[in-house]
Amino acid sequence: MSNDFPGWHGTTIIGVRKGGKVVVAGDGQVSLGQTVIKGTARKVRRLNPGGHDVVVGFAGSTADAFTLLERLEKKLEATPGQLQRASVELAKDWRTDKYLSKLEAMLIVTDGTDLLVITGAGDVLEPEHDVAAIGSGGNYALAAARAMMDSDKDAETVAREAMAIAADICVYTNGKLTVETIDA
């Protein structure tokens, strides 16, 4: 019998920019191996560093994500209203800092203008087609949202319906959503 930690799973986060709005939605599931530990975790947050609203969704280790959120907030306070610059600075630190480089999480961030994915590999990616998704069910949510982008559905409807599809397919995703909207 192996004593290896089975690993935390769970989380699907999606960001959709459409019709002058950006919506970030995240499910609430946290799983340990094959067991759901919590179904109502809140993985989407609104920050207000320097008076500028930013919405962040995170996937991965919660403690690691909160460490990154704190660092991002400090970067945003140092460069108010410059999400892309703060994100690049965070990604550089994340990749090169001995402590931060061990953190296992991904972020979707938006200020209503920029929609970015930040990774520990030093990436700051602006997604194609105005949709970004991360986490266990991210690819399912991404595909579903992209299929709806040409419809007359608004950003929130696209995000909610894409998350519902991901929850139907991915066992590490549930339908208990936290949704934050920000104007573009």
mmCIF file of C-alpha atoms in Angstrom:
data_model
loop_
_atom_site.group_PDB
_atom_site.id
_atom_site.type_symbol
_atom_site.label_atom_id
_atom_site.label_comp_id
_atom_site.label_asym_id
_atom_site.label_seq_id
_atom_site.Cartn_x
_atom_site.Cartn_y
_atom_site.Cartn_z
ATOM 1 C CA MET A 1 0.000 0.000 0.000
ATOM 2 C CA SER A 2 1.319 3.413 -0.971
ATOM 3 C CA ASN A 3 1.394 6.279 1.544
ATOM 4 C CA ASP A 4 1.671 8.857 -1.220
ATOM 5 C CA PHE A 5 -0.567 11.889 -0.841
ATOM 6 C CA PRO A 6 -3.334 11.450 -3.437
ATOM 7 C CA GLY A 7 -3.287 15.141 -4.364
ATOM 8 C CA TRP A 8 -5.843 17.883 -4.223
ATOM 9 C CA HIS A 9 -8.034 18.223 -7.275
ATOM 10 C CA GLY A 10 -10.825 20.464 -8.189
ATOM 11 C CA THR A 11 -11.569 23.858 -9.522
ATOM 12 C CA THR A 12 -12.602 25.152 -12.824
ATOM 13 C CA ILE A 13 -12.262 28.880 -13.454
ATOM 14 C CA ILE A 14 -13.413 30.675 -16.580
ATOM 15 C CA GLY A 15 -13.097 34.257 -17.763
ATOM 16 C CA VAL A 16 -15.340 35.545 -20.562
ATOM 17 C CA ARG A 17 -15.130 38.998 -22.185
ATOM 18 C CA LYS A 18 -18.173 39.923 -24.237
ATOM 19 C CA GLY A 19 -20.492 42.865 -24.763
ATOM 20 C CA GLY A 20 -18.568 45.350 -22.645
ATOM 21 C CA LYS A 21 -18.340 43.034 -19.620
ATOM 22 C CA VAL A 22 -15.842 40.534 -18.292
ATOM 23 C CA VAL A 23 -17.153 37.717 -16.123
ATOM 24 C CA VAL A 24 -14.992 35.399 -14.034
ATOM 25 C CA ALA A 25 -16.742 32.313 -12.659
ATOM 26 C CA GLY A 26 -15.388 29.506 -10.536
ATOM 27 C CA ASP A 27 -16.865 26.346 -9.109
ATOM 28 C CA GLY A 28 -16.696 25.439 -5.442
ATOM 29 C CA GLN A 29 -15.349 21.892 -5.440
ATOM 30 C CA VAL A 30 -12.197 20.767 -3.677
ATOM 31 C CA SER A 31 -11.407 17.055 -3.858
ATOM 32 C CA LEU A 32 -8.797 14.894 -2.183
ATOM 33 C CA GLY A 33 -8.274 11.826 -4.315
ATOM 34 C CA GLN A 34 -11.765 10.499 -5.014
ATOM 35 C CA THR A 35 -13.423 12.339 -2.124
ATOM 36 C CA VAL A 36 -15.108 15.728 -2.247
ATOM 37 C CA ILE A 37 -13.726 17.639 0.755
ATOM 38 C CA LYS A 38 -15.667 20.852 0.173
ATOM 39 C CA GLY A 39 -18.255 21.879 -2.361
ATOM 40 C CA THR A 40 -18.558 25.595 -1.650
ATOM 41 C CA ALA A 41 -15.014 26.972 -1.781
ATOM 42 C CA ARG A 42 -14.761 30.560 -3.060
ATOM 43 C CA LYS A 43 -12.039 30.749 -5.701
ATOM 44 C CA VAL A 44 -13.037 34.003 -7.379
ATOM 45 C CA ARG A 45 -12.267 37.276 -5.601
ATOM 46 C CA ARG A 46 -12.567 40.997 -6.210
ATOM 47 C CA LEU A 47 -9.536 43.079 -5.235
ATOM 48 C CA ASN A 48 -9.387 46.855 -5.051
ATOM 49 C CA PRO A 49 -5.731 47.866 -4.800
ATOM 50 C CA GLY A 50 -5.254 51.597 -5.183
ATOM 51 C CA GLY A 51 -8.959 52.072 -5.943
ATOM 52 C CA HIS A 52 -8.884 49.997 -9.145
ATOM 53 C CA ASP A 53 -11.155 46.935 -9.292
ATOM 54 C CA VAL A 54 -9.531 43.671 -10.339
ATOM 55 C CA VAL A 55 -11.216 40.266 -10.403
ATOM 56 C CA VAL A 56 -9.068 37.178 -9.837
ATOM 57 C CA GLY A 57 -9.893 33.495 -10.128
ATOM 58 C CA PHE A 58 -7.448 30.826 -9.013
ATOM 59 C CA ALA A 59 -6.901 27.122 -9.490
ATOM 60 C CA GLY A 60 -4.446 24.944 -7.629
ATOM 61 C CA SER A 61 -3.301 24.910 -4.043
ATOM 62 C CA THR A 62 -5.333 27.403 -2.003
ATOM 63 C CA ALA A 63 -2.446 28.485 0.219
ATOM 64 C CA ASP A 64 -0.263 28.976 -2.841
ATOM 65 C CA ALA A 65 -2.994 30.945 -4.598
ATOM 66 C CA PHE A 66 -3.473 33.249 -1.612
ATOM 67 C CA THR A 67 0.270 33.886 -1.510
ATOM 68 C CA LEU A 68 0.104 34.849 -5.183
ATOM 69 C CA LEU A 69 -2.975 37.030 -4.635
ATOM 70 C CA GLU A 70 -1.127 38.953 -1.908
ATOM 71 C CA ARG A 71 1.878 39.416 -4.193
ATOM 72 C CA LEU A 72 -0.342 40.522 -7.078
ATOM 73 C CA GLU A 73 -2.083 43.026 -4.828
ATOM 74 C CA LYS A 74 1.294 44.511 -3.839
ATOM 75 C CA LYS A 75 2.345 44.737 -7.488
ATOM 76 C CA LEU A 76 -0.945 46.469 -8.330
ATOM 77 C CA GLU A 77 -0.491 48.938 -5.472
ATOM 78 C CA ALA A 78 2.968 49.752 -6.864
ATOM 79 C CA THR A 79 1.600 50.171 -10.415
ATOM 80 C CA PRO A 80 -2.019 51.384 -9.994
ATOM 81 C CA GLY A 81 -4.266 50.722 -12.966
ATOM 82 C CA GLN A 82 -1.576 48.747 -14.821
ATOM 83 C CA LEU A 83 -2.752 45.134 -14.589
ATOM 84 C CA GLN A 84 -0.604 43.869 -17.415
ATOM 85 C CA ARG A 85 2.569 45.369 -15.952
ATOM 86 C CA ALA A 86 1.774 44.067 -12.451
ATOM 87 C CA SER A 87 1.045 40.623 -13.904
ATOM 88 C CA VAL A 88 4.343 40.494 -15.776
ATOM 89 C CA GLU A 89 6.209 41.543 -12.620
ATOM 90 C CA LEU A 90 4.415 38.828 -10.617
ATOM 91 C CA ALA A 91 5.196 36.205 -13.271
ATOM 92 C CA LYS A 92 8.881 37.188 -13.274
ATOM 93 C CA ASP A 93 9.062 36.902 -9.479
ATOM 94 C CA TRP A 94 7.100 33.650 -9.525
ATOM 95 C CA ARG A 95 9.482 32.060 -11.999
ATOM 96 C CA THR A 96 12.760 33.292 -10.501
ATOM 97 C CA ASP A 97 12.154 33.417 -6.730
ATOM 98 C CA LYS A 98 13.284 30.240 -4.948
ATOM 99 C CA TYR A 99 10.217 30.167 -2.651
ATOM 100 C CA LEU A 100 7.605 31.320 -5.173
ATOM 101 C CA SER A 101 8.793 28.913 -7.876
ATOM 102 C CA LYS A 102 7.485 26.021 -5.781
ATOM 103 C CA LEU A 103 3.927 27.402 -5.694
ATOM 104 C CA GLU A 104 1.344 25.343 -7.559
ATOM 105 C CA ALA A 105 -1.505 27.501 -8.800
ATOM 106 C CA MET A 106 -2.700 29.428 -11.836
ATOM 107 C CA LEU A 107 -4.559 32.736 -11.988
ATOM 108 C CA ILE A 108 -7.058 34.385 -14.299
ATOM 109 C CA VAL A 109 -7.047 38.150 -13.742
ATOM 110 C CA THR A 110 -9.011 41.016 -15.263
ATOM 111 C CA ASP A 111 -9.538 44.714 -14.741
ATOM 112 C CA GLY A 112 -12.317 44.791 -17.324
ATOM 113 C CA THR A 113 -9.890 45.728 -20.082
ATOM 114 C CA ASP A 114 -7.208 43.062 -19.906
ATOM 115 C CA LEU A 115 -8.055 39.382 -19.422
ATOM 116 C CA LEU A 116 -4.927 37.422 -18.537
ATOM 117 C CA VAL A 117 -3.789 33.969 -17.435
ATOM 118 C CA ILE A 118 -0.712 33.961 -15.179
ATOM 119 C CA THR A 119 1.301 30.772 -14.643
ATOM 120 C CA GLY A 120 4.305 29.744 -12.585
ATOM 121 C CA ALA A 121 6.254 29.096 -15.770
ATOM 122 C CA GLY A 122 6.506 32.868 -16.196
ATOM 123 C CA ASP A 123 3.637 33.123 -18.657
ATOM 124 C CA VAL A 124 1.243 36.052 -18.868
ATOM 125 C CA LEU A 125 -1.156 35.041 -21.603
ATOM 126 C CA GLU A 126 -3.937 37.046 -23.199
ATOM 127 C CA PRO A 127 -6.346 34.412 -24.465
ATOM 128 C CA GLU A 128 -7.657 34.196 -27.983
ATOM 129 C CA HIS A 129 -11.377 34.520 -28.591
ATOM 130 C CA ASP A 130 -11.934 36.455 -25.311
ATOM 131 C CA VAL A 131 -12.199 33.277 -23.225
ATOM 132 C CA ALA A 132 -9.718 31.888 -20.685
ATOM 133 C CA ALA A 133 -10.133 28.795 -18.525
ATOM 134 C CA ILE A 134 -7.933 26.982 -16.016
ATOM 135 C CA GLY A 135 -8.176 24.078 -13.620
ATOM 136 C CA SER A 136 -9.398 20.509 -13.765
ATOM 137 C CA GLY A 137 -12.374 21.214 -16.009
ATOM 138 C CA GLY A 138 -10.812 24.194 -17.749
ATOM 139 C CA ASN A 139 -10.586 22.630 -21.196
ATOM 140 C CA TYR A 140 -14.247 21.563 -21.090
ATOM 141 C CA ALA A 141 -15.378 25.025 -20.000
ATOM 142 C CA LEU A 142 -13.145 26.677 -22.597
ATOM 143 C CA ALA A 143 -14.527 24.572 -25.450
ATOM 144 C CA ALA A 144 -18.127 25.144 -24.349
ATOM 145 C CA ALA A 145 -17.664 28.905 -23.990
ATOM 146 C CA ARG A 146 -15.917 29.256 -27.337
ATOM 147 C CA ALA A 147 -18.831 27.439 -28.990
ATOM 148 C CA MET A 148 -21.233 30.032 -27.510
ATOM 149 C CA MET A 149 -19.251 33.199 -28.206
ATOM 150 C CA ASP A 150 -20.964 33.896 -31.543
ATOM 151 C CA SER A 151 -24.426 33.500 -30.015
ATOM 152 C CA ASP A 152 -26.500 36.369 -28.636
ATOM 153 C CA LYS A 153 -25.828 35.203 -25.053
ATOM 154 C CA ASP A 154 -24.182 37.720 -22.745
ATOM 155 C CA ALA A 155 -20.857 37.120 -20.974
ATOM 156 C CA GLU A 156 -22.421 35.888 -17.736
ATOM 157 C CA THR A 157 -24.725 33.441 -19.500
ATOM 158 C CA VAL A 158 -21.813 32.079 -21.549
ATOM 159 C CA ALA A 159 -19.702 31.651 -18.394
ATOM 160 C CA ARG A 160 -22.508 29.994 -16.388
ATOM 161 C CA GLU A 161 -23.516 27.619 -19.188
ATOM 162 C CA ALA A 162 -19.882 26.692 -19.946
ATOM 163 C CA MET A 163 -19.331 25.945 -16.256
ATOM 164 C CA ALA A 164 -22.486 23.788 -16.201
ATOM 165 C CA ILE A 165 -21.154 21.775 -19.137
ATOM 166 C CA ALA A 166 -17.767 21.379 -17.442
ATOM 167 C CA ALA A 167 -19.495 20.231 -14.229
ATOM 168 C CA ASP A 168 -21.393 17.596 -16.204
ATOM 169 C CA ILE A 169 -18.155 16.216 -17.691
ATOM 170 C CA CYS A 170 -15.413 16.740 -15.082
ATOM 171 C CA VAL A 171 -15.755 14.873 -11.775
ATOM 172 C CA TYR A 172 -13.565 17.535 -10.124
ATOM 173 C CA THR A 173 -15.983 20.374 -11.004
ATOM 174 C CA ASN A 174 -19.358 21.183 -9.466
ATOM 175 C CA GLY A 175 -22.126 23.655 -10.224
ATOM 176 C CA LYS A 176 -21.829 25.807 -7.094
ATOM 177 C CA LEU A 177 -20.477 28.963 -8.680
ATOM 178 C CA THR A 178 -18.968 32.205 -7.541
ATOM 179 C CA VAL A 179 -19.412 34.793 -10.293
ATOM 180 C CA GLU A 180 -17.891 38.279 -10.459
ATOM 181 C CA THR A 181 -18.550 40.782 -13.244
ATOM 182 C CA ILE A 182 -16.541 43.844 -14.147
ATOM 183 C CA ASP A 183 -17.272 46.417 -16.845
ATOM 184 C CA ALA A 184 -14.862 46.677 -19.741
#
